[in-house]
Coordinates of C-alpha atoms in Angstrom, one line a residue:
Chain A
X1 CA 142.5 79.8 150.5
X2 CA 145.9 79.7 148.9
X3 CA 147.8 76.4 148.7
X4 CA 151.1 78.3 149.3
X5 CA 151.5 81.0 152.0
X6 CA 154.4 83.4 151.6
X7 CA 155.8 85.6 154.3
X8 CA 156.5 88.4 154.8
X9 CA 154.1 90.1 152.3
X10 CA 156.2 93.2 152.3
X11 CA 159.9 93.8 153.1
X12 CA 161.7 97.1 153.0
X13 CA 165.4 97.0 153.9
X14 CA 168.7 98.9 153.5
X15 CA 171.3 97.9 150.9
X16 CA 173.7 95.4 152.4
X17 CA 171.2 93.7 154.8
X18 CA 170.4 90.0 154.7
X19 CA 166.8 88.7 154.4
X20 CA 164.8 85.5 154.2
X21 CA 161.5 84.9 152.5
X22 CA 159.4 81.9 153.4
X23 CA 157.0 79.8 151.4
X24 CA 154.9 77.3 153.4
X25 CA 152.2 74.7 152.6
X26 CA 150.5 71.7 154.2
X27 CA 150.7 70.0 150.8
X28 CA 153.5 68.1 149.2
X29 CA 154.9 69.3 145.9
X30 CA 156.9 67.5 143.2
X31 CA 158.9 70.7 142.6
X32 CA 159.2 74.2 144.0
X33 CA 160.1 77.3 142.0
X34 CA 161.0 80.8 142.8
X35 CA 160.3 83.7 140.4
X36 CA 161.1 87.4 140.4
X37 CA 158.6 89.8 138.8
X38 CA 159.3 93.4 137.8
X39 CA 156.5 95.9 137.4
X40 CA 154.8 95.5 134.1
X41 CA 156.5 92.3 133.3
X42 CA 155.8 88.6 133.6
X43 CA 157.5 86.5 136.3
X44 CA 161.0 85.2 135.5
X45 CA 162.1 81.9 136.8
X46 CA 165.1 82.0 139.2
X47 CA 165.4 78.4 140.3
X48 CA 163.6 75.1 140.5
X49 CA 164.2 72.6 143.4
X50 CA 162.9 69.1 143.2
X51 CA 164.5 67.0 146.0
X52 CA 163.6 67.3 149.7
X53 CA 166.4 69.1 151.5
X54 CA 167.9 70.4 148.3
X55 CA 169.8 73.7 148.5
X56 CA 170.7 75.8 145.4
X57 CA 172.7 78.9 145.2
X58 CA 172.5 81.7 142.6
X59 CA 175.2 84.3 143.4
X60 CA 173.9 86.0 146.6
X61 CA 170.6 84.0 146.6
X62 CA 170.2 80.7 148.4
X63 CA 167.1 78.5 147.9
X64 CA 166.2 75.6 150.1
X65 CA 163.4 73.0 149.7
X66 CA 162.1 71.5 152.9
X67 CA 162.9 67.9 153.7
X68 CA 159.2 67.0 153.4
X69 CA 158.8 69.0 150.1
X70 CA 156.1 71.2 151.7
X71 CA 158.0 74.4 152.2
X72 CA 160.9 76.5 150.9
X73 CA 163.0 79.5 151.7
X74 CA 164.8 82.2 149.8
X75 CA 167.7 83.9 151.5
X76 CA 169.4 86.9 150.0
X77 CA 172.8 88.0 151.3
X78 CA 173.9 91.6 151.2
X79 CA 170.8 92.8 149.3
X80 CA 171.2 95.3 146.5
X81 CA 168.7 97.8 145.0
X82 CA 168.7 95.6 141.9
X83 CA 167.1 92.8 144.0
X84 CA 164.0 95.0 144.4
X85 CA 160.9 93.2 143.0
X86 CA 158.1 90.8 143.7
X87 CA 159.3 87.3 144.7
X88 CA 156.8 84.5 144.0
X89 CA 157.1 80.8 144.9
X90 CA 155.2 78.2 143.0
X91 CA 154.7 74.5 143.7
X92 CA 154.3 72.0 141.0
X93 CA 152.0 69.0 141.3
X94 CA 150.9 66.2 139.0
X95 CA 152.4 64.6 135.8
X96 CA 152.4 67.9 134.0
X97 CA 153.4 70.1 136.9
X98 CA 150.4 72.3 137.4
X99 CA 151.8 75.3 139.3
X100 CA 150.2 76.8 142.3
X101 CA 151.6 80.2 143.3
X102 CA 152.0 81.9 146.6
X103 CA 150.7 85.5 147.0
X104 CA 154.2 87.0 146.7
X105 CA 156.7 89.0 148.8
X106 CA 157.3 92.6 147.7
X107 CA 160.9 93.5 148.4
X108 CA 162.3 97.0 148.3
X109 CA 166.0 97.5 148.8
X110 CA 166.9 101.1 149.6
X111 CA 170.3 102.5 148.6
Chain B
X1 CA 163.6 84.5 120.1
X2 CA 160.1 85.7 120.8
X3 CA 159.3 83.2 123.5
X4 CA 155.7 83.8 124.7
X5 CA 153.8 86.6 123.1
X6 CA 150.6 88.1 124.5
X7 CA 148.3 90.6 122.8
X8 CA 146.9 93.1 123.5
X9 CA 149.0 94.6 126.4
X10 CA 146.1 96.7 127.6
X11 CA 142.3 96.5 127.1
X12 CA 139.3 98.3 128.5
X13 CA 136.0 96.5 128.1
X14 CA 132.4 97.4 129.0
X15 CA 130.4 94.9 131.2
X16 CA 128.9 92.3 128.9
X17 CA 131.3 92.6 126.1
X18 CA 133.3 89.7 124.8
X19 CA 136.9 89.5 123.8
X20 CA 139.8 87.1 123.2
X21 CA 143.3 87.4 124.7
X22 CA 145.9 86.0 122.4
X23 CA 148.9 83.9 123.4
X24 CA 151.5 82.4 121.1
X25 CA 154.7 80.5 121.8
X26 CA 157.5 79.5 119.5
X27 CA 159.3 77.0 121.7
X28 CA 157.2 74.0 120.7
X29 CA 156.1 73.4 124.3
X30 CA 153.2 71.1 124.9
X31 CA 152.0 72.6 128.2
X32 CA 150.5 76.1 128.2
X33 CA 148.4 77.9 130.8
X34 CA 146.6 81.1 131.7
X35 CA 146.8 82.9 135.0
X36 CA 145.3 86.0 136.5
X37 CA 147.1 88.1 138.9
X38 CA 145.3 90.3 141.5
X39 CA 146.8 92.3 144.3
X40 CA 147.7 90.2 147.3
X41 CA 146.6 87.0 145.5
X42 CA 149.6 85.9 143.5
X43 CA 148.9 84.1 140.3
X44 CA 145.8 81.9 140.0
X45 CA 145.5 79.3 137.3
X46 CA 142.5 79.7 135.0
X47 CA 142.9 77.0 132.4
X48 CA 145.7 74.9 131.1
X49 CA 146.5 72.6 128.2
X50 CA 148.8 69.7 128.0
X51 CA 148.8 69.6 124.2
X52 CA 146.8 70.4 121.1
X53 CA 143.2 69.5 121.4
X54 CA 143.4 69.0 125.2
X55 CA 142.4 71.6 127.8
X56 CA 141.3 71.5 131.5
X57 CA 140.2 73.8 134.2
X58 CA 142.4 75.4 136.8
X59 CA 141.5 77.1 140.1
X60 CA 139.3 79.9 138.7
X61 CA 137.8 78.9 135.4
X62 CA 134.3 80.5 135.6
X63 CA 133.7 83.1 133.0
X64 CA 136.6 82.0 130.7
X65 CA 136.9 79.6 127.8
X66 CA 140.0 78.2 126.0
X67 CA 140.8 76.1 123.0
X68 CA 144.1 74.7 121.7
X69 CA 143.9 73.9 118.0
X70 CA 147.7 74.2 117.5
X71 CA 150.7 73.7 119.7
X72 CA 151.7 77.4 119.3
X73 CA 148.4 79.2 120.2
X74 CA 146.3 79.2 123.3
X75 CA 143.7 81.9 123.3
X76 CA 141.6 82.9 126.3
X77 CA 138.0 84.0 125.7
X78 CA 135.8 86.1 127.9
X79 CA 132.3 85.6 126.7
X80 CA 130.5 88.3 128.8
X81 CA 133.0 90.5 130.7
X82 CA 132.3 91.4 134.4
X83 CA 134.1 93.9 136.6
X84 CA 135.3 91.0 138.7
X85 CA 137.5 90.0 135.7
X86 CA 139.5 93.2 135.9
X87 CA 143.0 91.8 136.4
X88 CA 146.4 91.3 134.8
X89 CA 146.4 88.1 132.7
X90 CA 149.5 86.0 132.1
X91 CA 150.0 83.2 129.6
X92 CA 152.8 80.7 130.3
X93 CA 154.4 77.9 128.3
X94 CA 156.2 75.1 130.0
X95 CA 158.6 72.2 129.5
X96 CA 159.1 70.1 132.5
X97 CA 159.7 72.5 135.4
X98 CA 160.8 75.3 133.1
X99 CA 158.0 77.9 132.7
X100 CA 158.2 81.0 130.6
X101 CA 155.7 83.8 130.9
X102 CA 154.4 86.5 128.5
X103 CA 154.5 90.1 129.5
X104 CA 150.8 90.1 130.5
X105 CA 147.5 91.8 129.4
X106 CA 146.1 94.4 131.7
X107 CA 142.3 94.2 131.4
X108 CA 139.9 96.7 132.9
X109 CA 136.1 96.0 132.8
X110 CA 134.0 99.0 133.5

């Protein structure tokens, strides 16, 4: 059983569309991270949120941490083919932030 | 600016063979960890270390050993490989909430 559930698992959309990816848990985390992973590469950190209700923006990407620090969302506005990849959320717990990963959302943005 | 370096990138093992996956970081981070990534499962924590001489188990430690004799290196050992250990393995180095991953080792056990 995964500590973090991501939805949807797969998403295929046209360039210019908006989308939201969800990351849910019944556990509280001290921090929540979002990564993007390209084929054959390791995950690359996009953002870290640490405060309940926190919202961070990275160009067309908006990240939100739930008020209770149990869930998070990633919203992409006007998706582009360059956004294609596997998006992973990871929750940190404990003094040294052990990270627990969701199963990922595979996004394909078609031109 | 090497960051986290993993070797080898690809490996094929026969059932029962042993091998060591190497991981080195040059960022002087205390925290290092090993994950495996399987389709539909995301990344699962195998072992982690909070500093030289200190290691602990993650979610899926069975079949793997680690040691941390220096801050820079954190090798992962498979003592007797099994087909269930076919996976992509990632090493990560962290400082606070900043984690940096290597490029991965794709391991196939036949």
